[in-house]
Amino acid sequence: MKENGKVVAVEAVIDNGKYGKRVLRLETGSLAQQADGSVVAYLDDKSMVLSTTTVGSLPKEKCDFLPLTVDVVEKMYACGQIPGSVFRREGKPSEEAILVCRLIDRSLRPLFPHTLRNELQIIETVLSVDPEDSYDILSLNAASASTCIAGLPFKGPVGAVRLALVDGEWLAFPRLSERKRAVFELIIAGRLTDKGQVAVTTIEAAAGKDAWNLIHNENQPKPDEEVVAEGIELAKPFIQMLCEAQIELKRKAGKGRKEVVLFPEYDEQLFKQVSKICSRELDEALLIPGKLDRRERLNEIVDHVHAEMAEAFEEIPAEEKERQIDASIKEIQKEILRVHILKDGERVDGRGLDDLRSITAEIDVIPRTHGSALFQRGETQVLGVTTLGSLRMAQQLDSVSGTESRRYIHQYNMPPFSTGETGHLGSPKRREIGHGALVRKALTPVLPDEDEFPYAIRQVSEAIGSNGSTSMGSVCASTLSLLDAGVPLKAPVAGVAMGLVSEKVGNKTSYKILTDILGIEDAFGDMDFKVAGTADFLTALQLDTKLDAVPEDVLSSALYQAKEARMEILSVMEECIEEPAELSDLVPVILTLHIPEDKIGEVIGARGKNVNQFQSDYNCEITIEKDGTIYISAQDAADGKKAYDAIESIISSKLPEVGEVLEGEVTRITSFGVFVNLAPGLDGLLHISQISHMLNGKDIEDLFHEGEKIEVEVKSIDAHGRVTLALPDSSSSRFRGSRDSGRYQDSYEYREPQRSFRRQPRFSGNREEFNSYREPRDRFYDRGDRREGRDYGRYSGGFERGGSQERRSSYQPRDHSQSRYSGHGSSRFGDFSADNNLYTQYRQDRDERMTRPRRHISHDRYDDEN
């Protein structure tokens, strides 16, 4: 939308004092103009998110809920990368994108009319990301702004801010470098009331990864209930500023109110008739303690009501009438439950408002796992299972915010049988991913440092029974399971879910806070406030509400009431297990070794040869960090120690001296030489130039074999520590004689460098047979004469020619410098040794042919190229 033909933009300037200013800009009228609402949000003109809000033209049929969908689309070009998938395009959303979807949904959904049935879709497209910022808060503000200008019935806008407790000060919109030193982080979303006050709608909070060290080693303030409540209050001026900017944008560029139909949940007369039929029965049924027994009785009541109403309200279509009857019964249950709590202080299971359900804790419940525990609170039952592995098993996460290596992995599962129902099993849903992330955040601050406990940890929470707050039950079960596995946690963590029931009478609203809520209290109540922490400070918070806002005094009271419950839960857990258990024999042994950074290459070896060899020989896994830290993981401690010693031998070994003769093992044979292992991690190259006098038509593989032990002499060592080898005289002699004691193969005699090699033809047989073979040959070739000087065609190359000077002078060769026959080939003594005249005639015939023009050269059997 443009104002006077121009793009409309508003700004909110966040002043952090000595930490500088941040500028959040909202702009509309340039992109996605066909959407009902479109806003481009910028943070410091570096991060950029396009938010669109679109509403369906017609109500969704057979729908009894608000059909709101929030999607976050991460474009990898936002961080200058090409997607790594086969098709090089973005695929399913990352975990970060899913968590942002949930954050936006939880913040905006309570502000829409719950009777709206038109489909709503909010899409956040991440176009650019500054490496120093996360896009979650920017996306939430953009989503609220695009919804505000779309003309929908919406009680917004919503302003959102992230606060980080850094060096004792709360910092708004912190950069990633500043967040690394944060003791605690708060994400708070809120709206402006009719009186212009800020009311909080959503909270997402967690202690920093290094919170424990910052608190205990650097005397940073611990994030207890008082400090966190203070942070919630300090967030309100920033929320107000962001809401005012969105209101200004709506005033300048907002569309007219869009006509949508709000469907009543039921007919008022039908509701009264249903209430007369079943109110008393529902009142009694809701006081049944057991979930399954209560559900069975409620189902009987529903069937009874449908039967009684079969002949009534015939003007309403049958299917619609059934839906309205069900909605009426649900509303009656809600009113009865709230009256019991607000007026009588009585809950469904008979507990007081601040009472916990019965708790049991048990460890070591599954054999052959590294750690396991079962935590049960009432009918909520969570099985925690821990698996330890090498750091190589750490989870690698790629997103537009960068690559993250996550050593602690937490996964939450809730199968349909946990509620006594059937359902589809498949990939984890957004709720499961969100719960797993919350539990991971709650436990991360108390995990041991990597140097102290060099393991990757996979923690799985199986919610096998559900009746309220399986996520906080997962926190407790995970703590027990980690301790059972031998993980030295810095402190145990427990969690509890707090609820809220409110009643507005005139201008006054009364509130009742509930401790450890049931599933039905979550469904019919106004708030689900999850609180996790140690005995000393909070580690994670999550607030979901169905109200437009929750007063700050109610939130503060809920935090202190949750602490009392948390301390009681921790005492039960400590009775089950107080100290970390010994590591199971099934857990791999991990040894740690620190080496100088300049030695990393030596340990790894050429193309990873050393590391791969050690892993193969000792059945272990070796992980090498950039700082020179080496982790050796082995199932057998003896194997791990062998790998440890092998690496130490590489580090402690010294380079040999030039001229030193060593025995080594041939490890690799190439076309340019032989690699010989001299010591662990130290190889030398015996270049082909050092052994060429022994080849003479043979391949290197004929002389050397992998795994063979040979003596070598260190010829030189360059500046990079690369060793060049040669064969010492004592080792060279072994190749002059027969390599087969009973058979004659070849013999070589080294001549002066400017001359050639002396080669005798290959012969297989015993010595006596060989001597009889040599006699006719020696009659033609005088062994005492040696050809020197020029090249004599295809028979040159160092073969000895026999005969007297007169005999040789009878043949006057032409200049073969231009001859195609010169300098290659091998002798065929057998063809001419019996008749020298035939040999001489052959040479003359060949020379005559060579004088002819090249185009007339005959390619007959005498031609070397054939």
PDB file of N, CA and C in Angstrom, residues 618-646:
ATOM      1  N   TYR A 618      42.332 -50.397  15.609  1.00  0.00           N
ATOM      2  CA  TYR A 618      41.979 -50.433  17.029  1.00  0.00           C
ATOM      3  C   TYR A 618      40.471 -50.318  17.264  1.00  0.00           C
ATOM      4  N   ASN A 619      39.673 -50.401  16.198  1.00  0.00           N
ATOM      5  CA  ASN A 619      38.216 -50.409  16.318  1.00  0.00           C
ATOM      6  C   ASN A 619      37.735 -49.243  17.184  1.00  0.00           C
ATOM      7  N   CYS A 620      38.113 -48.043  16.781  1.00  0.00           N
ATOM      8  CA  CYS A 620      37.783 -46.856  17.555  1.00  0.00           C
ATOM      9  C   CYS A 620      37.366 -45.730  16.619  1.00  0.00           C
ATOM     10  N   GLU A 621      36.899 -44.641  17.204  1.00  0.00           N
ATOM     11  CA  GLU A 621      36.585 -43.427  16.466  1.00  0.00           C
ATOM     12  C   GLU A 621      37.460 -42.306  17.004  1.00  0.00           C
ATOM     13  N   ILE A 622      38.049 -41.541  16.103  1.00  0.00           N
ATOM     14  CA  ILE A 622      38.963 -40.463  16.491  1.00  0.00           C
ATOM     15  C   ILE A 622      38.403 -39.159  15.948  1.00  0.00           C
ATOM     16  N   THR A 623      38.232 -38.192  16.835  1.00  0.00           N
ATOM     17  CA  THR A 623      37.761 -36.859  16.464  1.00  0.00           C
ATOM     18  C   THR A 623      38.838 -35.857  16.831  1.00  0.00           C
ATOM     19  N   ILE A 624      39.232 -35.026  15.871  1.00  0.00           N
ATOM     20  CA  ILE A 624      40.291 -34.041  16.077  1.00  0.00           C
ATOM     21  C   ILE A 624      39.710 -32.653  15.921  1.00  0.00           C
ATOM     22  N   GLU A 625      39.821 -31.836  16.958  1.00  0.00           N
ATOM     23  CA  GLU A 625      39.335 -30.464  16.916  1.00  0.00           C
ATOM     24  C   GLU A 625      40.419 -29.527  16.385  1.00  0.00           C
ATOM     25  N   LYS A 626      39.999 -28.330  16.001  1.00  0.00           N
ATOM     26  CA  LYS A 626      40.938 -27.370  15.422  1.00  0.00           C
ATOM     27  C   LYS A 626      41.989 -26.899  16.419  1.00  0.00           C
ATOM     28  N   ASP A 627      41.638 -26.934  17.721  1.00  0.00           N
ATOM     29  CA  ASP A 627      42.588 -26.474  18.732  1.00  0.00           C
ATOM     30  C   ASP A 627      43.587 -27.558  19.139  1.00  0.00           C
ATOM     31  N   GLY A 628      43.551 -28.718  18.486  1.00  0.00           N
ATOM     32  CA  GLY A 628      44.486 -29.794  18.798  1.00  0.00           C
ATOM     33  C   GLY A 628      43.979 -30.803  19.806  1.00  0.00           C
ATOM     34  N   THR A 629      42.725 -30.672  20.215  1.00  0.00           N
ATOM     35  CA  THR A 629      42.144 -31.654  21.134  1.00  0.00           C
ATOM     36  C   THR A 629      41.702 -32.880  20.348  1.00  0.00           C
ATOM     37  N   ILE A 630      42.117 -34.044  20.815  1.00  0.00           N
ATOM     38  CA  ILE A 630      41.787 -35.302  20.147  1.00  0.00           C
ATOM     39  C   ILE A 630      40.956 -36.157  21.097  1.00  0.00           C
ATOM     40  N   TYR A 631      39.816 -36.651  20.581  1.00  0.00           N
ATOM     41  CA  TYR A 631      38.944 -37.542  21.351  1.00  0.00           C
ATOM     42  C   TYR A 631      38.988 -38.922  20.700  1.00  0.00           C
ATOM     43  N   ILE A 632      39.322 -39.923  21.512  1.00  0.00           N
ATOM     44  CA  ILE A 632      39.387 -41.309  21.048  1.00  0.00           C
ATOM     45  C   ILE A 632      38.261 -42.079  21.720  1.00  0.00           C
ATOM     46  N   SER A 633      37.341 -42.588  20.901  1.00  0.00           N
ATOM     47  CA  SER A 633      36.189 -43.328  21.429  1.00  0.00           C
ATOM     48  C   SER A 633      36.297 -44.787  21.006  1.00  0.00           C
ATOM     49  N   ALA A 634      36.262 -45.673  21.999  1.00  0.00           N
ATOM     50  CA  ALA A 634      36.370 -47.109  21.713  1.00  0.00           C
ATOM     51  C   ALA A 634      35.470 -47.878  22.668  1.00  0.00           C
ATOM     52  N   GLN A 635      34.883 -48.941  22.172  1.00  0.00           N
ATOM     53  CA  GLN A 635      34.049 -49.772  23.023  1.00  0.00           C
ATOM     54  C   GLN A 635      34.892 -50.537  24.023  1.00  0.00           C
ATOM     55  N   ASP A 636      36.113 -50.887  23.626  1.00  0.00           N
ATOM     56  CA  ASP A 636      37.056 -51.605  24.489  1.00  0.00           C
ATOM     57  C   ASP A 636      38.122 -50.621  24.951  1.00  0.00           C
ATOM     58  N   ALA A 637      38.314 -50.517  26.257  1.00  0.00           N
ATOM     59  CA  ALA A 637      39.290 -49.580  26.807  1.00  0.00           C
ATOM     60  C   ALA A 637      40.704 -49.892  26.326  1.00  0.00           C
ATOM     61  N   ALA A 638      41.027 -51.180  26.146  1.00  0.00           N
ATOM     62  CA  ALA A 638      42.366 -51.548  25.678  1.00  0.00           C
ATOM     63  C   ALA A 638      42.619 -51.029  24.270  1.00  0.00           C
ATOM     64  N   ASP A 639      41.619 -51.120  23.406  1.00  0.00           N
ATOM     65  CA  ASP A 639      41.773 -50.586  22.055  1.00  0.00           C
ATOM     66  C   ASP A 639      41.969 -49.074  22.076  1.00  0.00           C
ATOM     67  N   GLY A 640      41.215 -48.406  22.936  1.00  0.00           N
ATOM     68  CA  GLY A 640      41.373 -46.967  23.038  1.00  0.00           C
ATOM     69  C   GLY A 640      42.761 -46.578  23.503  1.00  0.00           C
ATOM     70  N   LYS A 641      43.319 -47.361  24.435  1.00  0.00           N
ATOM     71  CA  LYS A 641      44.671 -47.062  24.939  1.00  0.00           C
ATOM     72  C   LYS A 641      45.716 -47.286  23.841  1.00  0.00           C
ATOM     73  N   LYS A 642      45.519 -48.290  23.012  1.00  0.00           N
ATOM     74  CA  LYS A 642      46.468 -48.530  21.914  1.00  0.00           C
ATOM     75  C   LYS A 642      46.445 -47.366  20.924  1.00  0.00           C
ATOM     76  N   ALA A 643      45.260 -46.897  20.594  1.00  0.00           N
ATOM     77  CA  ALA A 643      45.163 -45.753  19.687  1.00  0.00           C
ATOM     78  C   ALA A 643      45.786 -44.517  20.315  1.00  0.00           C
ATOM     79  N   TYR A 644      45.567 -44.351  21.614  1.00  0.00           N
ATOM     80  CA  TYR A 644      46.163 -43.223  22.347  1.00  0.00           C
ATOM     81  C   TYR A 644      47.694 -43.280  22.269  1.00  0.00           C
ATOM     82  N   ASP A 645      48.249 -44.455  22.511  1.00  0.00           N
ATOM     83  CA  ASP A 645      49.705 -44.609  22.466  1.00  0.00           C
ATOM     84  C   ASP A 645      50.248 -44.395  21.059  1.00  0.00           C
ATOM     85  N   ALA A 646      49.508 -44.856  20.051  1.00  0.00           N
ATOM     86  CA  ALA A 646      49.968 -44.681  18.674  1.00  0.00           C
ATOM     87  C   ALA A 646      50.038 -43.203  18.304  1.00  0.00           C
TER      88      ALA A 646
END
